[in-house]
C-alpha positions as semicolon CSV with decimal commas, in nm:
position;residue;x (nm);y (nm);z (nm)
1;N;13,763;5,640;10,221
2;E;13,621;5,993;10,178
3;H;13,319;5,965;10,259
4;E;13,452;5,903;10,639
5;A;13,749;6,158;10,620
6;N;13,531;6,529;10,510
7;P;13,371;6,480;10,821
8;V;13,700;6,441;10,994
9;V;13,899;6,745;10,779
10;A;13,610;6,964;10,758
11;R;13,697;6,975;11,145
12;I;14,052;7,052;11,072
13;R;13,968;7,345;10,856
14;R;13,692;7,456;11,132
15;G;13,973;7,474;11,444
16;A;14,208;7,657;11,174
17;A;13,952;7,941;11,113
18;R;13,907;7,947;11,467
19;L;14,334;8,021;11,533
20;A;14,318;8,251;11,226
21;S;14,023;8,468;11,393
22;F;14,213;8,480;11,632
23;F;14,559;8,522;11,513
24;D;14,358;8,838;11,362
25;N;14,241;9,009;11,629
26;S;14,557;8,973;11,843
27;L;14,764;9,127;11,508
28;T;14,489;9,385;11,468
29;Q;14,420;9,460;11,839
30;D;14,840;9,529;11,819
31;R;14,718;9,711;11,518
32;L;14,549;9,943;11,674
33;N;14,784;10,027;11,979
34;S;15,013;10,066;11,722
35;K;15,203;10,504;11,698
36;N;15,192;10,443;11,274
37;F;14,799;10,352;11,367
38;A;14,553;10,535;11,070
39;L;14,192;10,429;11,003
40;Q;14,175;10,317;10,673
41;A;13,851;10,462;10,562
42;V;13,704;10,440;10,182
43;E;13,340;10,406;10,157
44;L;13,228;10,043;10,159
45;E;12,778;9,837;10,092
46;M;12,804;9,778;10,356
47;A;12,566;9,484;10,244
48;D;12,912;9,339;10,072
49;I;13,106;9,348;10,470
50;A;12,771;9,127;10,599
51;T;12,729;8,843;10,316
52;W;13,094;8,772;10,375
53;A;13,040;8,781;10,716
54;V;12,797;8,543;10,683
55;E;12,964;8,390;10,417
56;N;13,310;8,318;10,622
57;A;13,082;8,188;10,945
58;E;13,070;7,832;10,731
59;L;13,454;7,807;10,761
60;L;13,373;7,807;11,192
61;S;13,014;7,653;11,212
62;G;12,814;7,355;10,993
63;Q;12,520;7,388;11,215
64;H;12,423;7,700;11,284
65;P;12,155;7,843;11,027
66;V;12,210;8,220;10,983
67;T;12,003;8,383;10,832
68;L;12,045;8,777;10,648
69;Y;11,838;9,052;10,534
70;L;11,941;9,333;10,374
71;D;11,818;9,677;10,386
72;P;11,624;9,716;10,094
73;H;11,802;10,080;10,019
74;V;12,136;9,950;10,205
75;P;12,334;10,227;10,371
76;R;12,661;10,250;10,266
77;V;12,900;10,364;10,521
78;R;13,265;10,534;10,573
79;G;13,538;10,328;10,744
80;D;13,754;10,038;10,740
81;Q;13,749;9,791;10,548
82;T;13,971;9,512;10,757
83;L;13,865;9,647;11,071
84;L;13,428;9,645;10,969
85;R;13,514;9,336;10,871
86;I;13,688;9,170;11,186
87;L;13,408;9,379;11,274
88;F;13,085;9,119;11,206
89;N;13,317;8,840;11,208
90;N;13,360;8,835;11,536
91;L;13,016;8,924;11,689
92;L;12,939;8,651;11,468
93;S;13,148;8,386;11,646
94;N;13,071;8,556;11,981
95;A;12,714;8,393;11,853
96;I;12,830;8,081;11,686
97;K;12,996;7,949;11,992
98;Y;12,802;8,016;12,293
99;C;12,431;7,887;12,073
100;P;12,396;7,532;12,092
101;V;12,438;7,326;11,813
102;G;12,108;7,341;11,552
103;T;12,005;7,734;11,723
104;Q;11,955;8,028;11,401
105;I;12,173;8,307;11,412
106;Q;12,027;8,610;11,251
107;V;12,223;8,928;11,072
108;S;12,010;9,238;10,938
109;V;12,167;9,579;10,834
110;Q;11,929;9,844;10,867
111;A;11,873;10,285;10,729
112;A;11,834;10,354;11,052
113;G;11,774;10,788;10,947
114;E;12,140;10,896;10,895
115;R;12,318;10,555;11,084
116;C;12,360;10,259;10,940
117;V;12,228;9,963;11,180
118;V;12,387;9,647;11,216
119;K;12,082;9,370;11,420
120;V;12,318;9,013;11,590
121;A;12,052;8,808;11,755
122;D;12,066;8,520;11,889
123;R;11,893;8,217;12,085
124;G;12,222;8,121;12,300
125;P;12,188;8,135;12,685
126;G;12,211;8,526;12,699
127;I;12,409;8,780;12,986
128;P;12,333;8,765;13,240
129;A;12,235;9,152;13,387
130;D;12,534;9,220;13,617
131;D;12,813;9,115;13,334
132;I;12,648;9,314;13,021
133;P;12,809;9,684;13,245
134;Y;13,154;9,597;13,154
135;I;13,096;9,313;12,846
136;F;13,331;9,529;12,599
137;Q;13,613;9,548;12,886
138;R;13,880;9,325;12,819
139;F;13,920;8,996;12,973
140;R;13,557;9,000;13,064
141;R;13,318;8,718;13,011
142;G;12,981;8,679;13,150
143;K;12,987;8,393;13,431
144;N;12,755;8,160;13,275
145;V;12,983;8,075;12,982
146;E;13,358;8,001;13,188
147;S;13,408;7,754;13,079
148;I;13,310;7,738;12,755
149;P;13,708;7,791;12,549
150;G;13,764;8,244;12,456
151;A;14,039;8,470;12,589
152;G;13,798;8,728;12,632
153;L;13,936;8,992;12,391
154;G;13,634;8,997;12,095
155;L;13,385;9,183;12,288
156;A;13,697;9,479;12,348
157;L;13,745;9,466;12,003
158;V;13,449;9,503;11,892
159;A;13,340;9,787;12,059
160;R;13,694;9,962;12,023
161;I;13,648;9,906;11,625
162;V;13,306;10,093;11,699
163;A;13,466;10,357;11,871
164;L;13,689;10,429;11,593
165;H;13,449;10,532;11,371
166;Q;13,200;10,736;11,609
167;G;12,966;10,456;11,646
168;D;12,712;10,288;11,952
169;I;12,711;9,958;12,055
170;S;12,472;9,780;12,283
171;V;12,330;9,446;12,381
172;E;12,040;9,335;12,519
173;C;11,885;9,007;12,625
174;P;11,520;8,996;12,599
175;P;11,298;8,797;12,792
176;A;11,242;8,555;12,566
177;G;11,609;8,501;12,617
178;G;11,929;8,517;12,342
179;T;12,096;8,837;12,253
180;V;12,059;9,057;12,096
181;F;12,419;9,318;11,942
182;T;12,287;9,628;11,820
183;V;12,550;9,810;11,669
184;S;12,486;10,184;11,482
185;L;12,734;10,413;11,294
186;P;12,735;10,688;11,105
187;L;12,633;10,696;10,680
188;A;12,908;10,802;10,420
189;Q;12,816;11,148;10,391
190;S;12,786;11,130;10,014
191;E;12,533;10,878;10,077
192;G;12,116;10,949;10,072
193;R;12,028;10,597;10,049
194;S;12,158;10,340;9,776
195;E;12,040;10,094;9,486
196;E;11,781;9,840;9,579
197;R;11,986;9,527;9,595
198;R;11,962;9,219;9,738
199;V;11,646;9,170;10,032
200;G;11,565;8,866;10,288
201;K;11,880;8,723;10,236
202;E;11,844;8,350;10,401
203;C;12,192;8,189;10,369
204;R;12,241;7,825;10,553
205;I;12,620;7,742;10,654
206;G;12,622;7,369;10,707
């Protein structure tokens, strides 16, 4: 019946979403390697991109609560919308992949001086200290998650997208556990602070 079929349909949707994400990463990598590549940079509302990414995460998991915090004065950046969506999507899908079911993922977008700072924090197994220097290299994954399927492309692509936007990315593993990825991007030149929009939005997916 329909009630019994819904979980099956949900699993199929999530499998399709993960496969689509893999192909998006592969195609984006090809695009960046193309001789004709050019950054399609325009002024963007980071609030819109972050909100889209959190809502899109529902397709990847129905069992990870996600909290989204947006600065009352959400900053705009100048960037490539497609690439920045992939950046957010990869950080969130990475957290979902390695976090136990039911653990929370926290996303925040804030202004810090002339930068827009994005944080994605999870409560997963963390990253071994000796793996951290290599985590943004292609095909490199933490030794503690080798049993979980993955191609080792997502974080390398995130790092390349950040570099193309003249930004910075770092990762830390707090003593309490989990992993925090921090991305810092320059604000759009015309941006002071945009109007207050959304604060402390919590989205529970699934």
